[in-house]
PDB file of C-alpha atoms in Angstrom:
ATOM      1  CA  GLN L  43      68.829  22.900  28.815  1.00 76.00           C
ATOM      2  CA  ASP L  44      65.991  20.315  28.168  1.00 81.00           C
ATOM      3  CA  TYR L  45      63.317  22.899  28.837  1.00 85.00           C
ATOM      4  CA  ALA L  46      64.990  25.430  26.543  1.00 88.00           C
ATOM      5  CA  GLU L  47      65.074  22.659  23.758  1.00 88.00           C
ATOM      6  CA  ALA L  48      61.492  21.604  24.296  1.00 87.00           C
ATOM      7  CA  SER L  49      60.324  25.265  24.119  1.00 89.00           C
ATOM      8  CA  LEU L  50      62.283  25.692  20.799  1.00 91.00           C
ATOM      9  CA  ALA L  51      61.178  22.345  19.379  1.00 89.00           C
ATOM     10  CA  ASN L  52      57.555  23.268  20.232  1.00 84.00           C
ATOM     11  CA  ALA L  53      57.764  26.560  18.489  1.00 85.00           C
ATOM     12  CA  GLY L  54      59.381  24.694  15.415  1.00 87.00           C
ATOM     13  CA  HIS L  55      62.983  25.971  16.121  1.00 88.00           C
ATOM     14  CA  GLU L  56      64.584  22.809  17.131  1.00 87.00           C
ATOM     15  CA  ASP L  57      67.684  23.687  14.813  1.00 89.00           C
ATOM     16  CA  ALA L  58      68.410  26.988  17.053  1.00 91.00           C
ATOM     17  CA  THR L  59      71.864  26.839  18.662  1.00 91.00           C
ATOM     18  CA  ILE L  60      71.673  26.962  22.574  1.00 90.00           C
ATOM     19  CA  TYR L  61      74.329  28.851  24.474  1.00 93.00           C
ATOM     20  CA  GLU L  62      75.130  29.288  28.208  1.00 93.00           C
ATOM     21  CA  SER L  63      75.562  32.916  29.783  1.00 93.00           C
ATOM     22  CA  ASP L  64      79.250  33.709  30.657  1.00 90.00           C
ATOM     23  CA  SER L  65      77.944  36.149  33.043  1.00 88.00           C
ATOM     24  CA  ASP L  66      77.173  35.925  37.026  1.00 85.00           C
ATOM     25  CA  THR L  67      73.562  35.404  35.969  1.00 85.00           C
ATOM     26  CA  ASP L  68      72.988  31.863  35.102  1.00 89.00           C
ATOM     27  CA  TYR L  69      70.707  31.173  32.061  1.00 94.00           C
ATOM     28  CA  ILE L  70      70.889  29.583  28.764  1.00 94.00           C
ATOM     29  CA  TYR L  71      69.685  31.413  25.337  1.00 96.00           C
ATOM     30  CA  ALA L  72      69.248  31.097  21.912  1.00 95.00           C
ATOM     31  CA  TYR L  73      68.266  33.115  18.913  1.00 96.00           C
ATOM     32  CA  TYR L  74      65.621  32.391  16.227  1.00 95.00           C
ATOM     33  CA  SER L  75      63.509  34.035  13.664  1.00 95.00           C
ATOM     34  CA  ALA L  76      59.842  33.784  12.782  1.00 94.00           C
ATOM     35  CA  THR L  77      57.270  35.293  10.503  1.00 94.00           C
ATOM     36  CA  ASN L  78      54.090  36.760  11.375  1.00 93.00           C
ATOM     37  CA  ASP L  79      51.648  38.152   9.102  1.00 96.00           C
ATOM     38  CA  GLY L  80      54.417  38.352   6.438  1.00 97.00           C
ATOM     39  CA  THR L  81      56.930  40.330   8.819  1.00 97.00           C
ATOM     40  CA  GLU L  82      60.197  38.445   9.837  1.00 97.00           C
ATOM     41  CA  PHE L  83      60.833  39.012  13.472  1.00 98.00           C
ATOM     42  CA  GLY L  84      64.118  37.970  15.493  1.00 97.00           C
ATOM     43  CA  TYR L  85      63.938  36.711  19.041  1.00 96.00           C
ATOM     44  CA  MET L  86      66.371  35.931  21.866  1.00 97.00           C
ATOM     45  CA  LEU L  87      64.880  33.101  24.112  1.00 94.00           C
ATOM     46  CA  ILE L  88      66.241  33.187  27.565  1.00 95.00           C
ATOM     47  CA  CYS L  89      65.608  30.158  30.038  1.00 94.00           C
ATOM     48  CA  MET L  90      66.432  30.338  33.757  1.00 94.00           C
ATOM     49  CA  GLU L  91      65.704  27.774  36.471  1.00 90.00           C
ATOM     50  CA  SER L  92      64.763  28.460  40.015  1.00 89.00           C
ATOM     51  CA  ASP L  93      64.552  25.870  42.767  1.00 88.00           C
ATOM     52  CA  ASP L  94      61.038  25.035  41.858  1.00 91.00           C
ATOM     53  CA  TYR L  95      60.239  26.258  38.527  1.00 92.00           C
ATOM     54  CA  TYR L  96      61.582  27.008  34.910  1.00 90.00           C
ATOM     55  CA  TYR L  97      61.373  30.623  33.373  1.00 93.00           C
ATOM     56  CA  VAL L  98      61.207  31.362  29.584  1.00 93.00           C
ATOM     57  CA  MET L  99      61.274  34.775  28.216  1.00 94.00           C
ATOM     58  CA  ASN L 100      61.754  36.251  24.791  1.00 95.00           C
ATOM     59  CA  LEU L 101      63.028  39.399  23.800  1.00 96.00           C
ATOM     60  CA  GLY L 102      61.993  40.613  19.944  1.00 97.00           C
ATOM     61  CA  CYS L 103      62.603  42.767  17.209  1.00 98.00           C
ATOM     62  CA  LEU L 104      62.426  43.100  13.579  1.00 98.00           C
ATOM     63  CA  ASN L 105      64.618  40.290  12.223  1.00 97.00           C
ATOM     64  CA  LYS L 106      66.897  42.725  10.302  1.00 98.00           C
ATOM     65  CA  ASP L 107      67.746  44.392  13.506  1.00 98.00           C
ATOM     66  CA  LEU L 108      68.639  41.478  15.557  1.00 97.00           C
ATOM     67  CA  GLU L 109      72.376  41.156  15.002  1.00 97.00           C
ATOM     68  CA  GLY L 110      72.499  44.733  16.211  1.00 97.00           C
ATOM     69  CA  ASN L 111      70.575  43.974  19.400  1.00 97.00           C
ATOM     70  CA  LYS L 112      72.111  41.089  20.713  1.00 97.00           C
ATOM     71  CA  GLU L 113      74.619  42.813  23.003  1.00 96.00           C
ATOM     72  CA  GLN L 114      71.616  44.787  24.302  1.00 97.00           C
ATOM     73  CA  TYR L 115      69.708  41.855  24.845  1.00 97.00           C
ATOM     74  CA  ILE L 116      72.564  40.183  26.635  1.00 96.00           C
ATOM     75  CA  GLU L 117      72.900  43.147  28.964  1.00 95.00           C
ATOM     76  CA  TRP L 118      69.186  43.036  29.618  1.00 96.00           C
ATOM     77  CA  ALA L 119      69.350  39.211  30.342  1.00 95.00           C
ATOM     78  CA  ASN L 120      72.160  39.766  32.758  1.00 94.00           C
ATOM     79  CA  THR L 121      69.883  41.932  35.003  1.00 93.00           C
ATOM     80  CA  ILE L 122      66.975  39.202  35.364  1.00 92.00           C
ATOM     81  CA  SER L 123      66.901  37.418  38.418  1.00 90.00           C
ATOM     82  CA  VAL L 124      64.654  34.256  39.699  1.00 89.00           C
ATOM     83  CA  ASP L 125      64.227  33.072  43.067  1.00 81.00           C
TER      84      ASP L 125
END
């Protein structure tokens, strides 16, 4: 969780709530939004840990579509495997 918190804080999103997955795939995740060139995007940050490394991935869309995409993002995150 420390790595996810550091990643979010580094991007200025330290107020994002971090969740633990409830699937067989072990990861933590958070949702946040950011504006780029006047367009607001919504993201799901996924953080996984292997024996040697941390992995951080982002899934993104227009912020107005984030709520509707969360279930799909969880399904995709559940398919990611790290060794």
